[in-house]
Amino acid sequence: MIPSSVSRAPYAAHAVPCRLPWRAWHRREAIVTPWDITVDGHTSSGKVGCGPCRRHTPRPPRPRVAARLVRHGLFGFTTPSLAARQGPATKSQSPRRLGSAMLFIEPHAGIAPIIRFVRDARTRLDINTYLLTDRRVLAAVHAAVQRGVRVRVIIARHPYGHRPRGELTRLRATGATVHYAPPRFTGRYVFDHAKYMVSGNHSEIGTANMSWSAFHRNREYLWVGHDARIATALRTVFQADWTHRHAGIAPRRVLVLSPGATGALVRLLQAPGRVCVESEELGHDRPILAALSAKGPSADLLLPMRLDRYDRRIARDVASQGVHVRFLRSPYLHAKLIAGPTQAFIGSENLSPSSLQRNREVGLILQRRAARRLFAQCQRDFARGSKR
């Protein structure tokens, strides 16, 4: 039986157009259909797809056009090739409220959680991100400045090894006050890699850069919530980096903060029970590798298919200790996740010495319902991975 919120159009030869309810169109929510696809409805200018007043059904689009309509149209589309790249949609990938917080799984949630966070800012908004290039985020930041919000942004000085002159110009054009990361987080194999926002008691922490790929191609996780302790800790870290000072001990009681994050993640890996890990990198951090290897068959490790030769060699060493290792082709695994049945970590930290001991990185350990959901998603991703 088809849910009342979704109706199927007359054909599905090349794509599955679905008429979306006003609530989904207005709030841009991902709706899970009975056909194992994600229908993505969000605000449209009316120039793409079918407007709410039109009754005709659009012609079956080609995959590339379908992907574009998913991003920009009033109607949701997917094609077999697009669905295969995203992976099967499940109810757990839809945004889910966890008390006063929300957990979002990308690429299914899209850019909406970030845009909504920026739009909700009323007086102040602090953003620390490795990269900010998505034009919709830039537009939302500009709109926030125009309505009187004081916006401050810290970005890495040399993301991916280059100086982002064009990106910096566009970011400053929004009216936000922009600083590069402190010098101690700028150098060879050391950088500001944090990804968070804070406005009042409202916080966002995740694994995603603010780029197009993060919200359309990558596996990413975002936590958004109202928690005074987390917001205070993030503001302390931001203000310290803004003024080139050290953040001190207090934020570490709430956040997983680098430099110095190895201990918190080792304790999470050593917790009783099964553990599932997703990481873009697998560097040679000895305490992390020792804790992971000690789990043996109780650990599942998922890495991106495009892993370099050095990290693959380390992965083989870990696998020789009994750890189950697989590689995910699509979506691209940019996530940083350590999940067990009762606790889970998400954040910007990769499992490498630079990330854990030298960079500015920020993460969060989640409990109970959030942990169970992340663990379940990690297990589904792992099941889709290949052994080589």
Short mmCIF file of C-alpha atoms in Angstrom, two decimals:
data_model
loop_
_atom_site.label_atom_id
_atom_site.label_comp_id
_atom_site.label_asym_id
_atom_site.label_seq_id
_atom_site.Cartn_x
_atom_site.Cartn_y
_atom_site.Cartn_z
CA MET A 1 0.00 0.00 0.00
CA ILE A 2 1.39 3.41 -1.03
CA PRO A 3 1.63 5.95 1.81
CA SER A 4 -0.85 8.81 1.58
CA SER A 5 1.99 11.33 1.53
CA VAL A 6 3.36 10.04 -1.77
CA SER A 7 1.59 9.22 -5.02
CA ARG A 8 3.25 7.56 -7.96
CA ALA A 9 3.05 9.06 -11.43
CA PRO A 10 1.69 6.94 -14.31
CA TYR A 11 4.99 5.57 -15.53
CA ALA A 12 8.49 4.68 -14.37
CA ALA A 13 10.41 3.81 -17.49
CA HIS A 14 13.39 6.04 -16.81
CA ALA A 15 12.56 7.78 -13.56
CA VAL A 16 10.02 7.76 -10.77
CA PRO A 17 8.29 11.14 -10.51
CA CYS A 18 6.36 11.44 -7.25
CA ARG A 19 3.85 14.10 -6.29
CA LEU A 20 5.00 15.50 -2.96
CA PRO A 21 2.78 16.94 -0.22
CA TRP A 22 3.03 20.64 0.58
CA ARG A 23 4.81 19.91 3.87
CA ALA A 24 7.63 18.05 2.13
CA TRP A 25 7.87 20.62 -0.66
CA HIS A 26 8.06 23.51 1.79
CA ARG A 27 10.50 21.93 4.27
CA ARG A 28 12.54 19.91 1.75
CA GLU A 29 12.26 16.56 3.50
CA ALA A 30 13.42 13.23 2.21
CA ILE A 31 10.50 10.84 1.86
CA VAL A 32 11.04 7.10 1.61
CA THR A 33 8.82 5.49 -1.00
CA PRO A 34 7.77 1.85 -1.35
CA TRP A 35 10.08 1.58 -4.37
CA ASP A 36 13.36 1.78 -2.41
CA ILE A 37 14.26 5.27 -3.54
CA THR A 38 14.54 8.60 -1.83
CA VAL A 39 12.18 11.29 -3.02
CA ASP A 40 13.68 14.67 -2.36
CA GLY A 41 11.30 17.63 -2.29
CA HIS A 42 12.51 21.15 -1.82
CA THR A 43 11.72 24.71 -2.72
CA SER A 44 11.73 25.45 -6.43
CA SER A 45 11.65 28.63 -8.47
CA GLY A 46 9.05 26.97 -10.64
CA LYS A 47 11.42 26.83 -13.60
CA VAL A 48 12.38 23.21 -13.09
CA GLY A 49 10.00 20.25 -12.87
CA CYS A 50 6.27 20.65 -12.43
CA GLY A 51 4.78 23.52 -10.48
CA PRO A 52 2.08 22.88 -7.88
CA CYS A 53 -0.63 24.14 -10.25
CA ARG A 54 0.28 22.00 -13.26
CA ARG A 55 -1.38 18.68 -13.79
CA HIS A 56 0.74 17.17 -16.54
CA THR A 57 3.49 14.65 -15.85
CA PRO A 58 6.98 15.51 -17.16
CA ARG A 59 8.67 13.39 -19.77
CA PRO A 60 11.02 10.71 -18.43
CA PRO A 61 14.34 12.51 -17.87
CA ARG A 62 17.75 11.08 -18.54
CA PRO A 63 19.85 10.22 -15.48
CA ARG A 64 21.82 13.48 -15.47
CA VAL A 65 18.67 15.57 -15.83
CA ALA A 66 16.97 13.46 -13.17
CA ALA A 67 19.82 14.11 -10.75
CA ARG A 68 19.51 17.84 -11.43
CA LEU A 69 15.77 17.76 -10.80
CA VAL A 70 16.34 16.00 -7.50
CA ARG A 71 18.49 18.94 -6.47
CA HIS A 72 16.34 21.75 -7.85
CA GLY A 73 12.84 20.61 -8.72
CA LEU A 74 9.51 20.60 -6.98
CA PHE A 75 9.06 16.93 -7.84
CA GLY A 76 11.44 14.21 -6.70
CA PHE A 77 13.10 11.97 -9.27
CA THR A 78 15.51 9.14 -9.18
CA THR A 79 16.85 6.78 -11.81
CA PRO A 80 18.25 3.26 -11.45
CA SER A 81 21.81 4.58 -11.86
CA LEU A 82 21.28 7.42 -9.39
CA ALA A 83 19.63 5.12 -6.88
CA ALA A 84 22.53 2.69 -7.18
CA ARG A 85 25.03 5.44 -6.47
CA GLN A 86 23.11 6.64 -3.43
CA GLY A 87 22.32 3.18 -2.11
CA PRO A 88 18.86 1.99 -1.14
CA ALA A 89 16.93 4.47 0.93
CA THR A 90 15.66 3.32 4.29
CA LYS A 91 13.60 4.91 7.01
CA SER A 92 16.73 5.24 9.13
CA GLN A 93 18.23 7.59 6.54
CA SER A 94 15.38 10.06 6.92
CA PRO A 95 16.02 12.87 9.42
CA ARG A 96 15.11 11.62 12.88
CA ARG A 97 14.52 13.61 16.04
CA LEU A 98 16.53 12.44 19.04
CA GLY A 99 15.17 14.41 21.99
CA SER A 100 16.19 18.02 21.33
CA ALA A 101 18.53 17.00 18.48
CA MET A 102 18.34 15.77 14.90
CA LEU A 103 20.67 13.34 13.16
CA PHE A 104 21.08 13.60 9.37
CA ILE A 105 22.67 11.07 7.03
CA GLU A 106 24.10 12.27 3.73
CA PRO A 107 23.73 12.32 0.81
CA HIS A 108 20.04 11.58 1.44
CA ALA A 109 19.38 14.59 3.70
CA GLY A 110 20.94 17.04 1.24
CA ILE A 111 21.92 20.63 1.97
CA ALA A 112 18.68 21.49 3.82
CA PRO A 113 19.97 20.97 7.42
CA ILE A 114 22.82 23.45 6.86
CA ILE A 115 20.64 26.05 5.13
CA ARG A 116 17.99 25.76 7.83
CA PHE A 117 20.59 26.20 10.58
CA VAL A 118 21.94 29.40 8.98
CA ARG A 119 18.42 30.74 8.39
CA ASP A 120 17.49 30.11 12.02
CA ALA A 121 20.37 32.27 13.34
CA ARG A 122 19.05 35.48 14.89
CA THR A 123 21.91 37.48 16.42
CA ARG A 124 25.23 35.61 16.06
CA LEU A 125 26.53 32.75 13.97
CA ASP A 126 30.03 31.25 14.21
CA ILE A 127 31.18 28.81 11.51
CA ASN A 128 34.40 26.80 11.48
CA THR A 129 34.86 24.72 8.35
CA TYR A 130 37.71 23.33 6.29
CA LEU A 131 36.05 24.41 3.05
CA LEU A 132 33.02 26.59 2.23
CA THR A 133 32.26 26.65 -1.49
CA ASP A 134 28.58 25.68 -1.85
CA ARG A 135 26.79 28.68 -3.35
CA ARG A 136 23.55 27.99 -1.51
CA VAL A 137 25.36 28.16 1.83
CA LEU A 138 27.06 31.38 0.72
CA ALA A 139 23.66 32.81 -0.22
CA ALA A 140 22.22 31.81 3.16
CA VAL A 141 25.17 33.44 4.96
CA HIS A 142 24.67 36.62 2.92
CA ALA A 143 20.96 36.65 3.81
CA ALA A 144 21.84 36.21 7.49
CA VAL A 145 24.20 39.19 7.39
CA GLN A 146 21.53 41.25 5.62
CA ARG A 147 19.04 40.64 8.43
CA GLY A 148 21.54 41.77 11.05
CA VAL A 149 23.20 38.52 12.16
CA ARG A 150 26.86 38.86 13.12
CA VAL A 151 28.53 36.05 11.15
CA ARG A 152 32.13 34.98 11.78
CA VAL A 153 33.84 32.28 9.74
CA ILE A 154 37.14 30.43 10.26
CA ILE A 155 38.45 28.49 7.25
CA ALA A 156 41.64 26.55 6.53
CA ARG A 157 44.39 28.60 4.90
CA HIS A 158 45.42 25.88 2.44
CA PRO A 159 42.58 23.36 1.92
CA TYR A 160 43.77 20.45 -0.22
CA GLY A 161 47.16 22.13 -0.50
CA HIS A 162 46.12 25.34 -2.28
CA ARG A 163 45.24 28.85 -1.16
CA PRO A 164 41.50 29.44 -1.73
CA ARG A 165 41.67 32.98 -3.15
CA GLY A 166 38.46 32.72 -5.17
CA GLU A 167 36.60 30.99 -2.36
CA LEU A 168 37.81 33.60 0.13
CA THR A 169 36.64 36.45 -2.13
CA ARG A 170 33.17 34.94 -2.49
CA LEU A 171 32.94 34.27 1.24
CA ARG A 172 33.93 37.83 2.18
CA ALA A 173 31.43 39.15 -0.37
CA THR A 174 28.65 37.74 1.82
CA GLY A 175 29.48 40.33 4.48
CA ALA A 176 30.72 37.77 6.99
CA THR A 177 33.92 38.45 8.92
CA VAL A 178 36.43 35.82 7.81
CA HIS A 179 39.65 34.67 9.47
CA TYR A 180 42.11 32.03 8.42
CA ALA A 181 42.85 29.32 10.97
CA PRO A 182 45.56 30.09 13.56
CA PRO A 183 49.17 29.63 12.39
CA ARG A 184 49.63 26.58 14.64
CA PHE A 185 47.00 24.83 12.49
CA THR A 186 48.62 25.86 9.22
CA GLY A 187 51.62 23.95 7.95
CA ARG A 188 52.88 20.77 6.40
CA TYR A 189 50.45 17.96 7.32
CA VAL A 190 48.66 20.13 9.88
CA PHE A 191 45.52 22.21 9.32
CA ASP A 192 42.18 23.33 10.69
CA HIS A 193 39.88 20.49 9.64
CA ALA A 194 36.95 21.20 12.02
CA LYS A 195 33.34 21.31 10.76
CA TYR A 196 30.85 22.94 13.12
CA MET A 197 28.47 25.88 13.59
CA VAL A 198 27.08 27.49 16.72
CA SER A 199 24.36 30.11 17.19
CA GLY A 200 23.08 30.74 20.70
CA ASN A 201 22.40 27.30 22.19
CA HIS A 202 21.94 25.81 18.71
CA SER A 203 24.87 23.72 17.42
CA GLU A 204 25.80 21.66 14.38
CA ILE A 205 28.70 19.19 14.36
CA GLY A 206 29.45 16.78 11.57
CA THR A 207 31.78 15.18 9.09
CA ALA A 208 30.88 17.30 6.05
CA ASN A 209 32.67 20.19 4.43
CA MET A 210 30.33 22.84 3.03
CA SER A 211 30.80 21.77 -0.58
CA TRP A 212 28.52 20.38 -3.27
CA SER A 213 30.05 16.90 -3.01
CA ALA A 214 29.39 16.65 0.71
CA PHE A 215 25.63 16.82 0.25
CA HIS A 216 25.26 14.99 -3.08
CA ARG A 217 28.00 12.35 -3.38
CA ASN A 218 29.41 11.58 0.05
CA ARG A 219 28.45 9.51 3.06
CA GLU A 220 28.41 12.13 5.82
CA TYR A 221 26.78 12.53 9.22
CA LEU A 222 25.42 15.74 10.78
CA TRP A 223 24.20 16.30 14.33
CA VAL A 224 22.06 19.39 14.97
CA GLY A 225 20.70 20.16 18.42
CA HIS A 226 19.92 22.56 21.25
CA ASP A 227 22.32 21.82 24.11
CA ALA A 228 23.79 24.62 26.21
CA ARG A 229 26.87 22.61 27.25
CA ILE A 230 27.79 21.71 23.67
CA ALA A 231 27.13 25.24 22.42
CA THR A 232 29.26 26.76 25.20
CA ALA A 233 32.12 24.36 24.46
CA LEU A 234 31.98 25.17 20.73
CA ARG A 235 31.95 28.92 21.40
CA THR A 236 34.97 28.53 23.68
CA VAL A 237 36.90 26.68 20.97
CA PHE A 238 35.84 29.14 18.28
CA GLN A 239 36.78 32.20 20.33
CA ALA A 240 40.15 30.68 21.22
CA ASP A 241 40.95 30.00 17.56
CA TRP A 242 39.59 33.41 16.52
CA THR A 243 42.01 35.13 18.91
CA HIS A 244 44.87 32.62 18.43
CA ARG A 245 44.74 31.26 21.97
CA HIS A 246 44.47 27.74 23.39
CA ALA A 247 40.98 26.46 24.14
CA GLY A 248 41.86 24.95 27.52
CA ILE A 249 40.49 21.88 29.27
CA ALA A 250 36.80 22.72 29.70
CA PRO A 251 35.65 22.00 26.10
CA ARG A 252 37.26 18.55 26.23
CA ARG A 253 34.76 17.51 28.90
CA VAL A 254 32.04 17.83 26.25
CA LEU A 255 33.72 17.50 22.85
CA VAL A 256 36.22 15.17 21.21
CA LEU A 257 38.79 17.85 20.48
CA SER A 258 42.05 17.68 18.55
CA PRO A 259 44.92 18.07 19.16
CA GLY A 260 44.75 15.25 21.68
CA ALA A 261 41.73 13.21 20.56
CA THR A 262 43.38 9.77 20.49
CA GLY A 263 42.49 8.81 24.07
CA ALA A 264 38.75 9.43 23.69
CA LEU A 265 38.54 7.35 20.50
CA VAL A 266 40.67 4.54 21.95
CA ARG A 267 38.30 4.29 24.92
CA LEU A 268 35.37 4.09 22.53
CA LEU A 269 37.05 1.30 20.55
CA GLN A 270 37.79 -0.58 23.78
CA ALA A 271 34.17 -0.50 24.99
CA PRO A 272 32.54 -3.94 25.30
CA GLY A 273 30.60 -5.28 22.35
CA ARG A 274 30.79 -4.95 18.61
CA VAL A 275 32.13 -1.82 16.93
CA CYS A 276 31.66 -0.51 13.39
CA VAL A 277 34.08 2.07 11.99
CA GLU A 278 33.86 4.27 8.89
CA SER A 279 36.87 6.40 8.01
CA GLU A 280 38.16 8.17 4.93
CA GLU A 281 41.75 7.53 6.01
CA LEU A 282 43.62 4.94 8.05
CA GLY A 283 46.90 6.41 9.17
CA HIS A 284 49.50 4.85 11.42
CA ASP A 285 48.27 6.02 14.82
CA ARG A 286 49.56 3.20 17.02
CA PRO A 287 47.08 3.41 19.93
CA ILE A 288 44.14 3.48 17.50
CA LEU A 289 45.45 0.55 15.46
CA ALA A 290 46.21 -1.43 18.62
CA ALA A 291 42.70 -0.88 20.00
CA LEU A 292 41.12 -1.74 16.65
CA SER A 293 43.23 -4.88 16.21
CA ALA A 294 42.42 -5.99 19.76
CA LYS A 295 38.72 -6.10 18.84
CA GLY A 296 39.51 -8.70 16.19
CA PRO A 297 36.36 -10.25 14.67
CA SER A 298 34.19 -7.94 16.81
CA ALA A 299 35.23 -4.97 14.65
CA ASP A 300 33.98 -3.98 11.18
CA LEU A 301 36.12 -1.40 9.36
CA LEU A 302 34.78 0.32 6.23
CA LEU A 303 37.08 2.44 4.06
CA PRO A 304 36.63 4.20 0.70
CA MET A 305 37.45 2.24 -2.43
CA ARG A 306 39.80 5.04 -3.49
CA LEU A 307 42.18 4.43 -0.60
CA ASP A 308 45.87 5.06 -1.21
CA ARG A 309 48.44 2.28 -1.26
CA TYR A 310 49.92 3.17 2.12
CA ASP A 311 46.57 3.03 3.92
CA ARG A 312 45.63 -0.21 2.13
CA ARG A 313 48.77 -1.81 3.50
CA ILE A 314 47.77 -0.75 7.01
CA ALA A 315 44.27 -2.11 6.37
CA ARG A 316 45.76 -5.50 5.45
CA ASP A 317 47.73 -5.51 8.70
CA VAL A 318 44.56 -4.81 10.67
CA ALA A 319 42.67 -7.50 8.76
CA SER A 320 45.39 -10.02 9.67
CA GLN A 321 44.32 -9.53 13.32
CA GLY A 322 40.80 -10.71 12.52
CA VAL A 323 39.16 -7.32 11.90
CA HIS A 324 36.58 -7.42 9.09
CA VAL A 325 37.70 -4.87 6.46
CA ARG A 326 35.67 -3.76 3.45
CA PHE A 327 35.75 -0.95 0.90
CA LEU A 328 32.81 1.18 -0.22
CA ARG A 329 32.63 2.45 -3.80
CA SER A 330 29.52 4.63 -3.57
CA PRO A 331 28.61 6.93 -1.98
CA TYR A 332 32.13 8.22 -1.43
CA LEU A 333 33.05 7.52 2.19
CA HIS A 334 34.03 10.87 3.70
CA ALA A 335 32.45 9.97 7.06
CA LYS A 336 34.35 9.66 10.32
CA LEU A 337 32.34 7.31 12.51
CA ILE A 338 33.01 4.90 15.37
CA ALA A 339 29.76 3.26 16.44
CA GLY A 340 28.78 0.66 18.99
CA PRO A 341 25.34 -0.35 20.24
CA THR A 342 25.32 2.27 23.03
CA GLN A 343 27.90 4.94 22.08
CA ALA A 344 29.02 6.48 18.81
CA PHE A 345 31.45 9.15 17.64
CA ILE A 346 30.99 11.48 14.68
CA GLY A 347 33.21 14.42 13.88
CA SER A 348 35.98 15.73 11.67
CA GLU A 349 38.74 13.42 12.99
CA ASN A 350 40.23 10.86 10.64
CA LEU A 351 42.14 7.94 12.14
CA SER A 352 45.58 9.40 11.45
CA PRO A 353 48.27 10.86 13.74
CA SER A 354 48.02 14.32 12.16
CA SER A 355 44.26 14.44 12.52
CA LEU A 356 44.21 13.22 16.11
CA GLN A 357 47.32 14.89 17.52
CA ARG A 358 48.11 18.01 15.45
CA ASN A 359 45.07 19.38 13.61
CA ARG A 360 42.15 21.39 14.92
CA GLU A 361 39.34 18.82 14.81
CA VAL A 362 35.99 18.68 16.59
CA GLY A 363 33.74 15.70 17.25
CA LEU A 364 31.02 14.47 19.56
CA ILE A 365 30.18 11.20 21.31
CA LEU A 366 26.48 10.37 21.10
CA GLN A 367 24.56 7.96 23.30
CA ARG A 368 21.69 5.46 23.15
CA ARG A 369 19.19 6.13 20.31
CA ALA A 370 21.61 8.16 18.20
CA ALA A 371 24.33 5.55 18.71
CA ARG A 372 21.99 2.71 17.74
CA ARG A 373 20.95 4.51 14.59
CA LEU A 374 24.54 5.23 13.57
CA PHE A 375 25.58 1.66 14.33
CA ALA A 376 22.74 0.32 12.17
CA GLN A 377 23.68 2.63 9.28
CA CYS A 378 27.33 1.61 9.53
CA GLN A 379 26.33 -2.05 9.40
CA ARG A 380 24.24 -1.43 6.27
CA ASP A 381 27.11 0.40 4.60
CA PHE A 382 29.49 -2.38 5.58
CA ALA A 383 27.18 -4.99 4.04
CA ARG A 384 27.36 -3.08 0.74
CA GLY A 385 31.17 -2.89 0.79
CA SER A 386 33.51 -5.20 -1.08
CA LYS A 387 36.48 -7.10 0.31
CA ARG A 388 39.00 -5.63 -2.14
#
